[in-house]
């Protein structure tokens, strides 16, 4: 496993963990559609890209001619 994948997994985990803590302490209400859902999506995408090696943004940037690792 590369450092890049570990960073993606840890970053995704920390984003999701912070959302869970915010919900548990009453600072966020995830049952109401808010911008926090965007944060949850980003965290899940980071986490899954670290595990599966598939990142949708890498694919999109690759179509525009950017080199992705």
Coordinates of N, CA and C in Angstrom, one line a residue:
X1 N 0.9 -1.2 0.0 CA 0.0 0.0 0.0 C 0.9 1.2 0.0
X2 N 0.6 2.2 -0.9 CA 1.4 3.4 -1.0 C 1.0 4.4 0.0
X3 N 1.8 5.4 0.2 CA 1.6 6.5 1.2 C 0.3 7.3 0.7
X4 N 0.2 7.5 -0.7 CA -0.9 8.2 -1.2 C -2.3 7.5 -0.9
X5 N -2.3 6.2 -0.9 CA -3.5 5.5 -0.6 C -3.8 5.6 0.9
X6 N -2.8 5.5 1.7 CA -3.0 5.6 3.2 C -3.5 7.0 3.5
X7 N -3.0 8.1 2.9 CA -3.4 9.4 3.1 C -4.9 9.6 2.7
X8 N -5.3 9.0 1.6 CA -6.7 9.1 1.2 C -7.6 8.4 2.2
X9 N -7.2 7.2 2.6 CA -8.0 6.5 3.6 C -8.1 7.2 4.9
X10 N -7.0 7.7 5.4 CA -7.1 8.5 6.7 C -7.8 9.8 6.6
X11 N -7.7 10.5 5.5 CA -8.4 11.8 5.3 C -9.9 11.5 5.2
X12 N -10.3 10.5 4.5 CA -11.7 10.1 4.4 C -12.2 9.7 5.7
X13 N -11.5 8.9 6.4 CA -11.9 8.5 7.8 C -12.1 9.7 8.7
X14 N -11.1 10.6 8.7 CA -11.2 11.8 9.6 C -12.4 12.7 9.3
X15 N -12.7 12.9 8.0 CA -13.9 13.7 7.6 C -15.1 13.0 8.1
X16 N -15.3 11.7 7.8 CA -16.5 11.0 8.3 C -16.6 11.0 9.8
X17 N -15.4 10.8 10.5 CA -15.4 10.7 11.9 C -15.8 12.1 12.5
X18 N -15.4 13.2 11.9 CA -15.8 14.5 12.4 C -17.3 14.7 12.2
X19 N -17.8 14.2 11.1 CA -19.3 14.3 11.0 C -20.1 13.5 12.0
X20 N -19.6 12.4 12.3 CA -20.2 11.5 13.3 C -20.1 12.2 14.7
X21 N -19.0 12.8 15.0 CA -18.8 13.5 16.3 C -19.7 14.7 16.4
X22 N -19.9 15.5 15.3 CA -20.7 16.6 15.2 C -22.2 16.2 15.4
X23 N -22.6 15.1 14.8 CA -23.9 14.6 15.0 C -24.2 14.2 16.4
X24 N -23.2 13.4 17.0 CA -23.4 12.9 18.4 C -23.5 14.0 19.4
X25 N -22.7 15.1 19.2 CA -22.7 16.2 20.2 C -23.8 17.3 19.9
X26 N -24.6 17.0 18.9 CA -25.7 17.9 18.6 C -25.3 19.2 17.8
X27 N -24.1 19.2 17.3 CA -23.7 20.4 16.5 C -24.1 20.3 15.0
X28 N -24.5 19.1 14.6 CA -24.9 19.0 13.2 C -26.2 18.1 13.2
X29 N -27.1 18.4 12.3 CA -28.3 17.6 12.1 C -28.3 16.9 10.8
X30 N -27.8 15.7 10.7 CA -27.6 15.0 9.4 C -28.9 14.5 8.8
X31 N -30.0 14.6 9.6 CA -31.3 14.2 9.0 C -31.9 15.3 8.2
X32 N -31.4 16.5 8.2 CA -31.9 17.6 7.4 C -30.9 17.8 6.2
X33 N -31.4 17.9 5.0 CA -30.5 18.1 3.9 C -29.7 19.4 4.0
X34 N -28.4 19.3 4.2 CA -27.6 20.5 4.3 C -26.3 20.3 3.6
X35 N -25.4 21.3 3.6 CA -24.1 21.1 3.0 C -23.3 20.1 3.6
X36 N -23.7 19.6 4.8 CA -22.9 18.5 5.4 C -22.9 17.2 4.6
X37 N -23.9 17.1 3.8 CA -24.0 15.9 3.0 C -22.9 15.9 1.9
X38 N -22.5 17.1 1.5 CA -21.4 17.2 0.5 C -20.1 16.8 1.2
X39 N -19.9 17.2 2.5 CA -18.8 16.8 3.2 C -18.7 15.3 3.4
X40 N -19.9 14.7 3.7 CA -20.0 13.2 3.8 C -19.6 12.5 2.5
X41 N -20.1 13.1 1.4 CA -19.8 12.5 0.1 C -18.3 12.6 -0.2
X42 N -17.7 13.7 0.1 CA -16.2 13.8 -0.1 C -15.4 12.8 0.8
X43 N -15.9 12.7 2.0 CA -15.2 11.8 2.9 C -15.3 10.3 2.5
X44 N -16.5 9.9 2.0 CA -16.7 8.6 1.5 C -15.9 8.3 0.3
X45 N -15.9 9.3 -0.6 CA -15.1 9.2 -1.9 C -13.6 9.0 -1.6
X46 N -13.1 9.8 -0.6 CA -11.7 9.7 -0.2 C -11.4 8.3 0.3
X47 N -12.3 7.9 1.2 CA -12.1 6.6 1.8 C -12.1 5.4 0.8
X48 N -13.1 5.4 -0.1 CA -13.2 4.4 -1.1 C -12.1 4.4 -2.1
X49 N -11.6 5.7 -2.5 CA -10.6 5.7 -3.5 C -9.3 5.2 -2.9
X50 N -9.1 5.3 -1.6 CA -7.9 4.8 -1.0 C -7.9 3.3 -1.0
X51 N -9.1 2.7 -0.8 CA -9.2 1.2 -0.8 C -9.2 0.6 -2.2
X52 N -10.0 1.2 -3.1 CA -10.2 0.6 -4.4 C -9.3 1.1 -5.5
X53 N -8.5 2.2 -5.2 CA -7.7 2.8 -6.2 C -8.4 3.5 -7.4
X54 N -9.8 3.7 -7.2 CA -10.6 4.4 -8.2 C -11.0 5.7 -7.6
X55 N -10.7 6.8 -8.3 CA -11.1 8.1 -7.9 C -11.8 8.8 -9.1
X56 N -13.0 9.1 -9.0 CA -13.7 9.7 -10.1 C -13.1 11.0 -10.6
X57 N -12.5 11.8 -9.7 CA -11.9 13.0 -10.1 C -10.6 12.8 -11.0
X58 N -9.9 11.7 -10.7 CA -8.8 11.3 -11.5 C -9.2 11.0 -12.9
X59 N -10.4 10.3 -13.0 CA -10.9 10.0 -14.4 C -11.3 11.3 -15.1
X60 N -12.0 12.2 -14.4 CA -12.4 13.4 -15.1 C -11.2 14.2 -15.5
X61 N -10.2 14.4 -14.6 CA -9.0 15.2 -15.0 C -8.3 14.5 -16.1
X62 N -8.2 13.2 -16.2 CA -7.6 12.4 -17.2 C -8.2 12.7 -18.6
X63 N -9.5 12.9 -18.6 CA -10.2 13.2 -19.9 C -9.8 14.6 -20.4
X64 N -9.5 15.5 -19.4 CA -9.1 16.9 -19.8 C -7.6 17.0 -20.1
X65 N -6.9 15.8 -20.1 CA -5.5 15.8 -20.5 C -4.5 16.0 -19.3
X66 N -5.0 16.0 -18.1 CA -4.1 16.0 -16.9 C -3.6 14.6 -16.6
X67 N -2.3 14.6 -16.3 CA -1.7 13.3 -15.9 C -2.0 12.9 -14.5
X68 N -2.6 11.7 -14.3 CA -3.0 11.2 -13.0 C -2.1 10.1 -12.6
X69 N -1.8 10.0 -11.4 CA -0.9 8.8 -10.9 C -1.8 7.7 -10.5

